[in-house]
JSON list of C-alpha atoms in Angstrom, two decimals:
[
{"chain": "A", "resi": 1, "resn": "MET", "atom": "CA", "xyz": [0.00, 0.00, 0.00]},
{"chain": "A", "resi": 2, "resn": "LEU", "atom": "CA", "xyz": [1.26, 3.49, -0.86]},
{"chain": "A", "resi": 3, "resn": "SER", "atom": "CA", "xyz": [2.03, 5.87, 1.98]},
{"chain": "A", "resi": 4, "resn": "LYS", "atom": "CA", "xyz": [0.08, 9.15, 2.15]},
{"chain": "A", "resi": 5, "resn": "GLU", "atom": "CA", "xyz": [3.25, 11.00, 1.13]},
{"chain": "A", "resi": 6, "resn": "LYS", "atom": "CA", "xyz": [3.63, 8.91, -2.01]},
{"chain": "A", "resi": 7, "resn": "MET", "atom": "CA", "xyz": [-0.06, 9.22, -2.79]},
{"chain": "A", "resi": 8, "resn": "TYR", "atom": "CA", "xyz": [0.23, 13.01, -2.83]},
{"chain": "A", "resi": 9, "resn": "LYS", "atom": "CA", "xyz": [3.26, 12.78, -5.13]},
{"chain": "A", "resi": 10, "resn": "ARG", "atom": "CA", "xyz": [1.18, 11.09, -7.80]},
{"chain": "A", "resi": 11, "resn": "LYS", "atom": "CA", "xyz": [0.32, 13.25, -10.77]},
{"chain": "A", "resi": 12, "resn": "SER", "atom": "CA", "xyz": [-3.05, 14.91, -10.17]},
{"chain": "A", "resi": 13, "resn": "LYS", "atom": "CA", "xyz": [-5.46, 17.10, -12.07]},
{"chain": "A", "resi": 14, "resn": "ILE", "atom": "CA", "xyz": [-6.24, 20.29, -10.18]},
{"chain": "A", "resi": 15, "resn": "LEU", "atom": "CA", "xyz": [-8.82, 22.94, -11.04]},
{"chain": "A", "resi": 16, "resn": "ILE", "atom": "CA", "xyz": [-8.62, 26.53, -9.82]},
{"chain": "A", "resi": 17, "resn": "VAL", "atom": "CA", "xyz": [-11.93, 28.41, -10.08]},
{"chain": "A", "resi": 18, "resn": "ALA", "atom": "CA", "xyz": [-11.58, 32.17, -9.66]},
{"chain": "A", "resi": 19, "resn": "ALA", "atom": "CA", "xyz": [-14.12, 34.93, -10.10]},
{"chain": "A", "resi": 20, "resn": "HIS", "atom": "CA", "xyz": [-11.83, 37.60, -11.61]},
{"chain": "A", "resi": 21, "resn": "PRO", "atom": "CA", "xyz": [-8.46, 38.02, -13.29]},
{"chain": "A", "resi": 22, "resn": "ASP", "atom": "CA", "xyz": [-5.86, 38.26, -10.47]},
{"chain": "A", "resi": 23, "resn": "ASP", "atom": "CA", "xyz": [-7.89, 36.22, -7.94]},
{"chain": "A", "resi": 24, "resn": "GLU", "atom": "CA", "xyz": [-6.06, 33.08, -9.03]},
{"chain": "A", "resi": 25, "resn": "VAL", "atom": "CA", "xyz": [-2.72, 34.68, -8.10]},
{"chain": "A", "resi": 26, "resn": "LEU", "atom": "CA", "xyz": [-3.92, 36.36, -4.91]},
{"chain": "A", "resi": 27, "resn": "GLY", "atom": "CA", "xyz": [-5.59, 33.20, -3.67]},
{"chain": "A", "resi": 28, "resn": "CYS", "atom": "CA", "xyz": [-3.12, 30.49, -4.62]},
{"chain": "A", "resi": 29, "resn": "GLY", "atom": "CA", "xyz": [-0.48, 31.73, -7.07]},
{"chain": "A", "resi": 30, "resn": "GLY", "atom": "CA", "xyz": [2.41, 30.23, -5.15]},
{"chain": "A", "resi": 31, "resn": "THR", "atom": "CA", "xyz": [0.55, 26.94, -4.80]},
{"chain": "A", "resi": 32, "resn": "ILE", "atom": "CA", "xyz": [-0.22, 26.80, -8.52]},
{"chain": "A", "resi": 33, "resn": "ALA", "atom": "CA", "xyz": [3.45, 27.33, -9.35]},
{"chain": "A", "resi": 34, "resn": "ARG", "atom": "CA", "xyz": [4.54, 24.68, -6.86]},
{"chain": "A", "resi": 35, "resn": "LEU", "atom": "CA", "xyz": [2.01, 22.11, -8.05]},
{"chain": "A", "resi": 36, "resn": "SER", "atom": "CA", "xyz": [2.95, 22.76, -11.67]},
{"chain": "A", "resi": 37, "resn": "ASN", "atom": "CA", "xyz": [6.65, 22.37, -10.82]},
{"chain": "A", "resi": 38, "resn": "GLU", "atom": "CA", "xyz": [5.85, 19.04, -9.19]},
{"chain": "A", "resi": 39, "resn": "GLY", "atom": "CA", "xyz": [4.31, 17.75, -12.42]},
{"chain": "A", "resi": 40, "resn": "HIS", "atom": "CA", "xyz": [0.61, 18.10, -11.66]},
{"chain": "A", "resi": 41, "resn": "ASP", "atom": "CA", "xyz": [-1.83, 19.30, -14.33]},
{"chain": "A", "resi": 42, "resn": "VAL", "atom": "CA", "xyz": [-3.24, 22.60, -13.09]},
{"chain": "A", "resi": 43, "resn": "PHE", "atom": "CA", "xyz": [-6.19, 24.17, -14.89]},
{"chain": "A", "resi": 44, "resn": "ILE", "atom": "CA", "xyz": [-7.25, 27.75, -14.20]},
{"chain": "A", "resi": 45, "resn": "ALA", "atom": "CA", "xyz": [-10.79, 29.03, -14.82]},
{"chain": "A", "resi": 46, "resn": "ILE", "atom": "CA", "xyz": [-11.65, 32.72, -14.52]},
{"chain": "A", "resi": 47, "resn": "LEU", "atom": "CA", "xyz": [-15.40, 33.30, -14.64]},
{"chain": "A", "resi": 48, "resn": "GLY", "atom": "CA", "xyz": [-15.74, 37.10, -14.85]},
{"chain": "A", "resi": 49, "resn": "GLU", "atom": "CA", "xyz": [-14.57, 39.59, -17.45]},
{"chain": "A", "resi": 50, "resn": "GLY", "atom": "CA", "xyz": [-13.09, 41.62, -14.60]},
{"chain": "A", "resi": 51, "resn": "ILE", "atom": "CA", "xyz": [-13.49, 45.22, -15.67]},
{"chain": "A", "resi": 52, "resn": "ALA", "atom": "CA", "xyz": [-17.11, 46.36, -16.23]},
{"chain": "A", "resi": 53, "resn": "SER", "atom": "CA", "xyz": [-17.76, 47.47, -12.65]},
{"chain": "A", "resi": 54, "resn": "ARG", "atom": "CA", "xyz": [-15.17, 50.22, -13.01]},
{"chain": "A", "resi": 55, "resn": "HIS", "atom": "CA", "xyz": [-17.46, 52.09, -15.40]},
{"chain": "A", "resi": 56, "resn": "ASP", "atom": "CA", "xyz": [-20.84, 53.71, -14.72]},
{"chain": "A", "resi": 57, "resn": "ASN", "atom": "CA", "xyz": [-21.91, 53.21, -18.30]},
{"chain": "A", "resi": 58, "resn": "LYS", "atom": "CA", "xyz": [-21.37, 50.02, -20.28]},
{"chain": "A", "resi": 59, "resn": "LYS", "atom": "CA", "xyz": [-20.67, 52.16, -23.34]},
{"chain": "A", "resi": 60, "resn": "ASP", "atom": "CA", "xyz": [-17.52, 53.36, -21.60]},
{"chain": "A", "resi": 61, "resn": "ILE", "atom": "CA", "xyz": [-16.08, 49.85, -21.48]},
{"chain": "A", "resi": 62, "resn": "ASP", "atom": "CA", "xyz": [-13.12, 49.65, -23.82]},
{"chain": "A", "resi": 63, "resn": "ALA", "atom": "CA", "xyz": [-12.86, 46.30, -25.61]},
{"chain": "A", "resi": 64, "resn": "LYS", "atom": "CA", "xyz": [-9.12, 46.83, -25.86]},
{"chain": "A", "resi": 65, "resn": "SER", "atom": "CA", "xyz": [-8.88, 47.13, -22.08]},
{"chain": "A", "resi": 66, "resn": "ILE", "atom": "CA", "xyz": [-10.71, 43.85, -21.59]},
{"chain": "A", "resi": 67, "resn": "LYS", "atom": "CA", "xyz": [-8.50, 42.16, -24.18]},
{"chain": "A", "resi": 68, "resn": "LYS", "atom": "CA", "xyz": [-5.40, 43.55, -22.47]},
{"chain": "A", "resi": 69, "resn": "LEU", "atom": "CA", "xyz": [-6.53, 42.24, -19.09]},
{"chain": "A", "resi": 70, "resn": "HIS", "atom": "CA", "xyz": [-7.30, 38.81, -20.52]},
{"chain": "A", "resi": 71, "resn": "ASN", "atom": "CA", "xyz": [-3.93, 38.71, -22.26]},
{"chain": "A", "resi": 72, "resn": "GLN", "atom": "CA", "xyz": [-2.37, 39.42, -18.89]},
{"chain": "A", "resi": 73, "resn": "SER", "atom": "CA", "xyz": [-4.27, 36.43, -17.50]},
{"chain": "A", "resi": 74, "resn": "LYS", "atom": "CA", "xyz": [-2.82, 34.26, -20.26]},
{"chain": "A", "resi": 75, "resn": "ASN", "atom": "CA", "xyz": [0.69, 35.48, -19.48]},
{"chain": "A", "resi": 76, "resn": "VAL", "atom": "CA", "xyz": [0.13, 34.82, -15.77]},
{"chain": "A", "resi": 77, "resn": "SER", "atom": "CA", "xyz": [-1.17, 31.33, -16.50]},
{"chain": "A", "resi": 78, "resn": "GLU", "atom": "CA", "xyz": [1.95, 30.53, -18.51]},
{"chain": "A", "resi": 79, "resn": "LYS", "atom": "CA", "xyz": [4.26, 31.97, -15.87]},
{"chain": "A", "resi": 80, "resn": "LEU", "atom": "CA", "xyz": [2.63, 29.88, -13.14]},
{"chain": "A", "resi": 81, "resn": "GLY", "atom": "CA", "xyz": [2.93, 26.77, -15.32]},
{"chain": "A", "resi": 82, "resn": "ALA", "atom": "CA", "xyz": [-0.78, 26.02, -15.70]},
{"chain": "A", "resi": 83, "resn": "LYS", "atom": "CA", "xyz": [-1.72, 23.45, -18.31]},
{"chain": "A", "resi": 84, "resn": "LYS", "atom": "CA", "xyz": [-4.70, 25.42, -19.63]},
{"chain": "A", "resi": 85, "resn": "LEU", "atom": "CA", "xyz": [-6.60, 28.64, -18.93]},
{"chain": "A", "resi": 86, "resn": "PHE", "atom": "CA", "xyz": [-10.37, 28.89, -19.33]},
{"chain": "A", "resi": 87, "resn": "MET", "atom": "CA", "xyz": [-11.85, 32.39, -19.51]},
{"chain": "A", "resi": 88, "resn": "TYR", "atom": "CA", "xyz": [-15.50, 33.44, -19.39]},
{"chain": "A", "resi": 89, "resn": "SER", "atom": "CA", "xyz": [-17.32, 36.76, -19.49]},
{"chain": "A", "resi": 90, "resn": "LEU", "atom": "CA", "xyz": [-19.70, 36.90, -16.56]},
{"chain": "A", "resi": 91, "resn": "PRO", "atom": "CA", "xyz": [-20.41, 40.55, -15.61]},
{"chain": "A", "resi": 92, "resn": "ASP", "atom": "CA", "xyz": [-17.92, 42.00, -13.15]},
{"chain": "A", "resi": 93, "resn": "ASN", "atom": "CA", "xyz": [-19.32, 42.31, -9.60]},
{"chain": "A", "resi": 94, "resn": "GLN", "atom": "CA", "xyz": [-22.74, 41.32, -10.95]},
{"chain": "A", "resi": 95, "resn": "PHE", "atom": "CA", "xyz": [-22.74, 37.52, -10.78]},
{"chain": "A", "resi": 96, "resn": "ASP", "atom": "CA", "xyz": [-25.97, 37.89, -8.80]},
{"chain": "A", "resi": 97, "resn": "THR", "atom": "CA", "xyz": [-27.68, 39.11, -11.98]},
{"chain": "A", "resi": 98, "resn": "VAL", "atom": "CA", "xyz": [-26.90, 35.83, -13.77]},
{"chain": "A", "resi": 99, "resn": "PRO", "atom": "CA", "xyz": [-29.13, 32.79, -13.22]},
{"chain": "A", "resi": 100, "resn": "PHE", "atom": "CA", "xyz": [-27.31, 30.66, -10.65]},
{"chain": "A", "resi": 101, "resn": "LEU", "atom": "CA", "xyz": [-27.90, 27.48, -12.65]},
{"chain": "A", "resi": 102, "resn": "GLU", "atom": "CA", "xyz": [-26.06, 29.04, -15.59]},
{"chain": "A", "resi": 103, "resn": "ILE", "atom": "CA", "xyz": [-22.93, 29.49, -13.45]},
{"chain": "A", "resi": 104, "resn": "VAL", "atom": "CA", "xyz": [-23.24, 25.98, -12.05]},
{"chain": "A", "resi": 105, "resn": "LYS", "atom": "CA", "xyz": [-23.47, 24.60, -15.59]},
{"chain": "A", "resi": 106, "resn": "ILE", "atom": "CA", "xyz": [-20.24, 26.40, -16.55]},
{"chain": "A", "resi": 107, "resn": "ILE", "atom": "CA", "xyz": [-18.43, 24.74, -13.67]},
{"chain": "A", "resi": 108, "resn": "GLU", "atom": "CA", "xyz": [-19.99, 21.34, -14.32]},
{"chain": "A", "resi": 109, "resn": "LYS", "atom": "CA", "xyz": [-18.70, 21.54, -17.90]},
{"chain": "A", "resi": 110, "resn": "LEU", "atom": "CA", "xyz": [-15.25, 22.50, -16.59]},
{"chain": "A", "resi": 111, "resn": "ILE", "atom": "CA", "xyz": [-15.26, 19.51, -14.27]},
{"chain": "A", "resi": 112, "resn": "ASP", "atom": "CA", "xyz": [-16.29, 17.20, -17.14]},
{"chain": "A", "resi": 113, "resn": "GLU", "atom": "CA", "xyz": [-13.50, 18.54, -19.34]},
{"chain": "A", "resi": 114, "resn": "THR", "atom": "CA", "xyz": [-10.67, 18.61, -16.79]},
{"chain": "A", "resi": 115, "resn": "ASN", "atom": "CA", "xyz": [-11.63, 15.68, -14.51]},
{"chain": "A", "resi": 116, "resn": "PRO", "atom": "CA", "xyz": [-9.99, 17.22, -11.43]},
{"chain": "A", "resi": 117, "resn": "SER", "atom": "CA", "xyz": [-9.40, 15.36, -8.21]},
{"chain": "A", "resi": 118, "resn": "THR", "atom": "CA", "xyz": [-8.90, 18.68, -6.39]},
{"chain": "A", "resi": 119, "resn": "ILE", "atom": "CA", "xyz": [-10.55, 22.10, -6.66]},
{"chain": "A", "resi": 120, "resn": "TYR", "atom": "CA", "xyz": [-9.38, 25.39, -5.17]},
{"chain": "A", "resi": 121, "resn": "THR", "atom": "CA", "xyz": [-11.84, 28.30, -5.09]},
{"chain": "A", "resi": 122, "resn": "HIS", "atom": "CA", "xyz": [-13.05, 31.31, -3.12]},
{"chain": "A", "resi": 123, "resn": "PHE", "atom": "CA", "xyz": [-13.94, 31.43, 0.57]},
{"chain": "A", "resi": 124, "resn": "SER", "atom": "CA", "xyz": [-17.69, 31.66, 1.16]},
{"chain": "A", "resi": 125, "resn": "GLY", "atom": "CA", "xyz": [-17.44, 34.66, 3.47]},
{"chain": "A", "resi": 126, "resn": "ASP", "atom": "CA", "xyz": [-15.63, 37.07, 1.14]},
{"chain": "A", "resi": 127, "resn": "LEU", "atom": "CA", "xyz": [-16.88, 40.64, 0.86]},
{"chain": "A", "resi": 128, "resn": "ASN", "atom": "CA", "xyz": [-17.12, 40.42, -2.93]},
{"chain": "A", "resi": 129, "resn": "ILE", "atom": "CA", "xyz": [-20.48, 39.03, -4.09]},
{"chain": "A", "resi": 130, "resn": "ASP", "atom": "CA", "xyz": [-18.90, 37.33, -7.12]},
{"chain": "A", "resi": 131, "resn": "HIS", "atom": "CA", "xyz": [-16.57, 35.40, -4.80]},
{"chain": "A", "resi": 132, "resn": "GLN", "atom": "CA", "xyz": [-19.50, 34.23, -2.67]},
{"chain": "A", "resi": 133, "resn": "ILE", "atom": "CA", "xyz": [-21.46, 33.04, -5.70]},
{"chain": "A", "resi": 134, "resn": "THR", "atom": "CA", "xyz": [-18.42, 31.33, -7.21]},
{"chain": "A", "resi": 135, "resn": "ASN", "atom": "CA", "xyz": [-17.93, 29.39, -3.98]},
{"chain": "A", "resi": 136, "resn": "ARG", "atom": "CA", "xyz": [-21.55, 28.30, -3.86]},
{"chain": "A", "resi": 137, "resn": "ALA", "atom": "CA", "xyz": [-21.55, 27.33, -7.54]},
{"chain": "A", "resi": 138, "resn": "VAL", "atom": "CA", "xyz": [-18.40, 25.23, -7.12]},
{"chain": "A", "resi": 139, "resn": "ILE", "atom": "CA", "xyz": [-19.84, 23.43, -4.10]},
{"chain": "A", "resi": 140, "resn": "THR", "atom": "CA", "xyz": [-23.06, 22.78, -6.02]},
{"chain": "A", "resi": 141, "resn": "ALA", "atom": "CA", "xyz": [-21.35, 21.59, -9.20]},
{"chain": "A", "resi": 142, "resn": "SER", "atom": "CA", "xyz": [-19.03, 19.27, -7.28]},
{"chain": "A", "resi": 143, "resn": "ARG", "atom": "CA", "xyz": [-21.64, 17.73, -5.00]},
{"chain": "A", "resi": 144, "resn": "PRO", "atom": "CA", "xyz": [-20.45, 14.28, -3.85]},
{"chain": "A", "resi": 145, "resn": "ILE", "atom": "CA", "xyz": [-22.37, 11.89, -6.03]},
{"chain": "A", "resi": 146, "resn": "GLU", "atom": "CA", "xyz": [-20.88, 8.42, -6.32]},
{"chain": "A", "resi": 147, "resn": "GLU", "atom": "CA", "xyz": [-19.39, 8.96, -9.77]},
{"chain": "A", "resi": 148, "resn": "THR", "atom": "CA", "xyz": [-17.48, 12.11, -8.82]},
{"chain": "A", "resi": 149, "resn": "LEU", "atom": "CA", "xyz": [-13.69, 12.15, -9.06]},
{"chain": "A", "resi": 150, "resn": "ILE", "atom": "CA", "xyz": [-13.37, 15.21, -6.82]},
{"chain": "A", "resi": 151, "resn": "LYS", "atom": "CA", "xyz": [-11.75, 14.15, -3.59]},
{"chain": "A", "resi": 152, "resn": "GLU", "atom": "CA", "xyz": [-10.66, 17.54, -2.28]},
{"chain": "A", "resi": 153, "resn": "ILE", "atom": "CA", "xyz": [-12.10, 21.06, -2.20]},
{"chain": "A", "resi": 154, "resn": "PHE", "atom": "CA", "xyz": [-10.15, 23.92, -0.62]},
{"chain": "A", "resi": 155, "resn": "THR", "atom": "CA", "xyz": [-11.03, 27.60, -0.33]},
{"chain": "A", "resi": 156, "resn": "PHE", "atom": "CA", "xyz": [-8.47, 30.41, -0.41]},
{"chain": "A", "resi": 157, "resn": "GLU", "atom": "CA", "xyz": [-8.25, 33.94, 0.95]},
{"chain": "A", "resi": 158, "resn": "VAL", "atom": "CA", "xyz": [-8.11, 36.97, -1.35]},
{"chain": "A", "resi": 159, "resn": "PRO", "atom": "CA", "xyz": [-6.53, 40.10, 0.14]},
{"chain": "A", "resi": 160, "resn": "SER", "atom": "CA", "xyz": [-8.94, 43.09, 0.09]},
{"chain": "A", "resi": 161, "resn": "SER", "atom": "CA", "xyz": [-11.97, 40.78, 0.04]},
{"chain": "A", "resi": 162, "resn": "THR", "atom": "CA", "xyz": [-11.57, 38.02, 2.63]},
{"chain": "A", "resi": 163, "resn": "ASP", "atom": "CA", "xyz": [-10.00, 40.40, 5.14]},
{"chain": "A", "resi": 164, "resn": "TRP", "atom": "CA", "xyz": [-12.26, 43.37, 4.39]},
{"chain": "A", "resi": 165, "resn": "SER", "atom": "CA", "xyz": [-15.45, 41.43, 5.19]},
{"chain": "A", "resi": 166, "resn": "PHE", "atom": "CA", "xyz": [-14.42, 41.53, 8.87]},
{"chain": "A", "resi": 167, "resn": "GLY", "atom": "CA", "xyz": [-16.45, 38.37, 9.41]},
{"chain": "A", "resi": 168, "resn": "GLN", "atom": "CA", "xyz": [-19.73, 40.19, 8.74]},
{"chain": "A", "resi": 169, "resn": "THR", "atom": "CA", "xyz": [-20.83, 38.51, 5.51]},
{"chain": "A", "resi": 170, "resn": "ASN", "atom": "CA", "xyz": [-20.60, 34.97, 6.83]},
{"chain": "A", "resi": 171, "resn": "LYS", "atom": "CA", "xyz": [-17.70, 34.05, 9.08]},
{"chain": "A", "resi": 172, "resn": "TYR", "atom": "CA", "xyz": [-14.01, 34.63, 9.54]},
{"chain": "A", "resi": 173, "resn": "PHE", "atom": "CA", "xyz": [-11.57, 32.73, 7.33]},
{"chain": "A", "resi": 174, "resn": "ASN", "atom": "CA", "xyz": [-10.23, 29.89, 9.47]},
{"chain": "A", "resi": 175, "resn": "PRO", "atom": "CA", "xyz": [-7.49, 28.02, 7.57]},
{"chain": "A", "resi": 176, "resn": "SER", "atom": "CA", "xyz": [-6.32, 24.56, 8.51]},
{"chain": "A", "resi": 177, "resn": "ARG", "atom": "CA", "xyz": [-4.23, 23.66, 5.44]},
{"chain": "A", "resi": 178, "resn": "TYR", "atom": "CA", "xyz": [-0.91, 25.37, 4.74]},
{"chain": "A", "resi": 179, "resn": "ILE", "atom": "CA", "xyz": [1.26, 24.93, 1.65]},
{"chain": "A", "resi": 180, "resn": "ASP", "atom": "CA", "xyz": [4.93, 25.89, 1.64]},
{"chain": "A", "resi": 181, "resn": "ILE", "atom": "CA", "xyz": [5.50, 28.40, -1.17]},
{"chain": "A", "resi": 182, "resn": "PHE", "atom": "CA", "xyz": [8.92, 29.73, -0.17]},
{"chain": "A", "resi": 183, "resn": "GLU", "atom": "CA", "xyz": [10.47, 28.46, -3.41]},
{"chain": "A", "resi": 184, "resn": "THR", "atom": "CA", "xyz": [7.65, 29.86, -5.58]},
{"chain": "A", "resi": 185, "resn": "LEU", "atom": "CA", "xyz": [6.95, 33.10, -3.71]},
{"chain": "A", "resi": 186, "resn": "ASP", "atom": "CA", "xyz": [8.88, 35.21, -6.20]},
{"chain": "A", "resi": 187, "resn": "VAL", "atom": "CA", "xyz": [7.02, 33.59, -9.10]},
{"chain": "A", "resi": 188, "resn": "MET", "atom": "CA", "xyz": [3.73, 34.46, -7.42]},
{"chain": "A", "resi": 189, "resn": "LEU", "atom": "CA", "xyz": [4.77, 38.08, -6.84]},
{"chain": "A", "resi": 190, "resn": "ASP", "atom": "CA", "xyz": [6.13, 38.42, -10.39]},
{"chain": "A", "resi": 191, "resn": "SER", "atom": "CA", "xyz": [2.88, 36.98, -11.75]},
{"chain": "A", "resi": 192, "resn": "MET", "atom": "CA", "xyz": [0.84, 39.48, -9.77]},
{"chain": "A", "resi": 193, "resn": "SER", "atom": "CA", "xyz": [3.00, 42.27, -11.17]},
{"chain": "A", "resi": 194, "resn": "LEU", "atom": "CA", "xyz": [1.83, 41.30, -14.66]},
{"chain": "A", "resi": 195, "resn": "TYR", "atom": "CA", "xyz": [-1.61, 42.58, -13.67]},
{"chain": "A", "resi": 196, "resn": "GLU", "atom": "CA", "xyz": [-0.47, 46.17, -14.00]},
{"chain": "A", "resi": 197, "resn": "ASN", "atom": "CA", "xyz": [-3.75, 47.84, -13.02]},
{"chain": "A", "resi": 198, "resn": "GLU", "atom": "CA", "xyz": [-4.51, 45.46, -10.14]},
{"chain": "A", "resi": 199, "resn": "ILE", "atom": "CA", "xyz": [-1.36, 46.14, -8.13]},
{"chain": "A", "resi": 200, "resn": "LYS", "atom": "CA", "xyz": [-1.81, 48.89, -5.57]},
{"chain": "A", "resi": 201, "resn": "PRO", "atom": "CA", "xyz": [0.67, 50.94, -3.52]},
{"chain": "A", "resi": 202, "resn": "PHE", "atom": "CA", "xyz": [1.43, 49.89, 0.04]},
{"chain": "A", "resi": 203, "resn": "PRO", "atom": "CA", "xyz": [-0.33, 49.64, 2.50]},
{"chain": "A", "resi": 204, "resn": "HIS", "atom": "CA", "xyz": [-3.10, 48.30, 0.25]},
{"chain": "A", "resi": 205, "resn": "PRO", "atom": "CA", "xyz": [-3.52, 44.50, 0.79]},
{"chain": "A", "resi": 206, "resn": "ARG", "atom": "CA", "xyz": [-2.85, 43.97, -2.94]},
{"chain": "A", "resi": 207, "resn": "SER", "atom": "CA", "xyz": [0.50, 45.73, -2.91]},
{"chain": "A", "resi": 208, "resn": "ILE", "atom": "CA", "xyz": [3.56, 43.58, -3.54]},
{"chain": "A", "resi": 209, "resn": "LYS", "atom": "CA", "xyz": [4.93, 44.45, -0.11]},
{"chain": "A", "resi": 210, "resn": "ALA", "atom": "CA", "xyz": [1.71, 43.43, 1.64]},
{"chain": "A", "resi": 211, "resn": "LEU", "atom": "CA", "xyz": [1.37, 40.20, -0.37]},
{"chain": "A", "resi": 212, "resn": "LYS", "atom": "CA", "xyz": [4.91, 39.18, 0.54]},
{"chain": "A", "resi": 213, "resn": "ALA", "atom": "CA", "xyz": [4.29, 40.03, 4.18]},
{"chain": "A", "resi": 214, "resn": "LEU", "atom": "CA", "xyz": [1.08, 37.97, 4.19]},
{"chain": "A", "resi": 215, "resn": "ALA", "atom": "CA", "xyz": [2.87, 34.93, 2.75]},
{"chain": "A", "resi": 216, "resn": "GLN", "atom": "CA", "xyz": [5.61, 35.30, 5.34]},
{"chain": "A", "resi": 217, "resn": "TYR", "atom": "CA", "xyz": [3.09, 35.71, 8.15]},
{"chain": "A", "resi": 218, "resn": "ARG", "atom": "CA", "xyz": [1.06, 32.70, 7.07]},
{"chain": "A", "resi": 219, "resn": "GLY", "atom": "CA", "xyz": [4.27, 30.70, 6.87]},
{"chain": "A", "resi": 220, "resn": "SER", "atom": "CA", "xyz": [5.43, 31.81, 10.30]},
{"chain": "A", "resi": 221, "resn": "ILE", "atom": "CA", "xyz": [2.27, 30.39, 11.87]},
{"chain": "A", "resi": 222, "resn": "VAL", "atom": "CA", "xyz": [3.38, 26.87, 10.94]},
{"chain": "A", "resi": 223, "resn": "GLY", "atom": "CA", "xyz": [7.16, 27.26, 11.06]},
{"chain": "A", "resi": 224, "resn": "LEU", "atom": "CA", "xyz": [7.70, 28.05, 7.37]},
{"chain": "A", "resi": 225, "resn": "LYS", "atom": "CA", "xyz": [9.31, 31.02, 5.62]},
{"chain": "A", "resi": 226, "resn": "ALA", "atom": "CA", "xyz": [6.31, 31.54, 3.33]},
{"chain": "A", "resi": 227, "resn": "ALA", "atom": "CA", "xyz": [2.97, 29.81, 2.85]},
{"chain": "A", "resi": 228, "resn": "GLU", "atom": "CA", "xyz": [-0.51, 30.05, 1.42]},
{"chain": "A", "resi": 229, "resn": "CYS", "atom": "CA", "xyz": [-3.36, 28.75, 3.52]},
{"chain": "A", "resi": 230, "resn": "PHE", "atom": "CA", "xyz": [-6.77, 27.26, 2.85]},
{"chain": "A", "resi": 231, "resn": "GLU", "atom": "CA", "xyz": [-9.97, 26.15, 4.52]},
{"chain": "A", "resi": 232, "resn": "VAL", "atom": "CA", "xyz": [-10.81, 22.50, 3.93]},
{"chain": "A", "resi": 233, "resn": "VAL", "atom": "CA", "xyz": [-14.30, 21.98, 2.56]},
{"chain": "A", "resi": 234, "resn": "ARG", "atom": "CA", "xyz": [-13.88, 18.31, 1.72]},
{"chain": "A", "resi": 235, "resn": "GLN", "atom": "CA", "xyz": [-10.97, 15.89, 1.75]},
{"chain": "A", "resi": 236, "resn": "ILE", "atom": "CA", "xyz": [-11.35, 12.20, 1.06]},
{"chain": "A", "resi": 237, "resn": "ILE", "atom": "CA", "xyz": [-8.31, 9.95, 1.44]}
]
């Protein structure tokens, strides 16, 4: 019988479901890079177009700006070593205007196409409504019917959303799984820098300085130099 350590070293298919461009890096960029380096097939799905909420009028939305942002997502995906990037165009910060079943169907199709054993997605208590709906849609689409291949579901924190809810939207983020990202921390930070308009000056939580400090703090909790942490929704071994 294989030990647990050897089981985890087997090649796995892993799906990251993020609401917006940059959430995949903020939530688990170091983990994606590490898993990719270890030979796992990592698929990234970004559900929202990521820019419409910045404009009062839809006519002001520049198609070139959306294309530029999505090209940045492609560059980030390549830098992190993901096997494939899936991009959709759900309205930014307006997932609640889309029929919930439609979002669930998108994720069900993703699961059918990628056959993941593990999914990483948003924490249910985030301030951002799109994050909350993404979480619920992932949980719904990956419900544990007998035929499912999904053994693990983990939720990640997103600086300026998980922290800014202050536990008022649902509950406080309470991680119990930590992944060492010391060797991929720089890749994560460099990837985030590719999102030119998403990086903010310190002390914003999405500044490079704050992101590095968060990784170091999360690592220090468990005796590591840098880590990303997750809540466990489901884990079957």
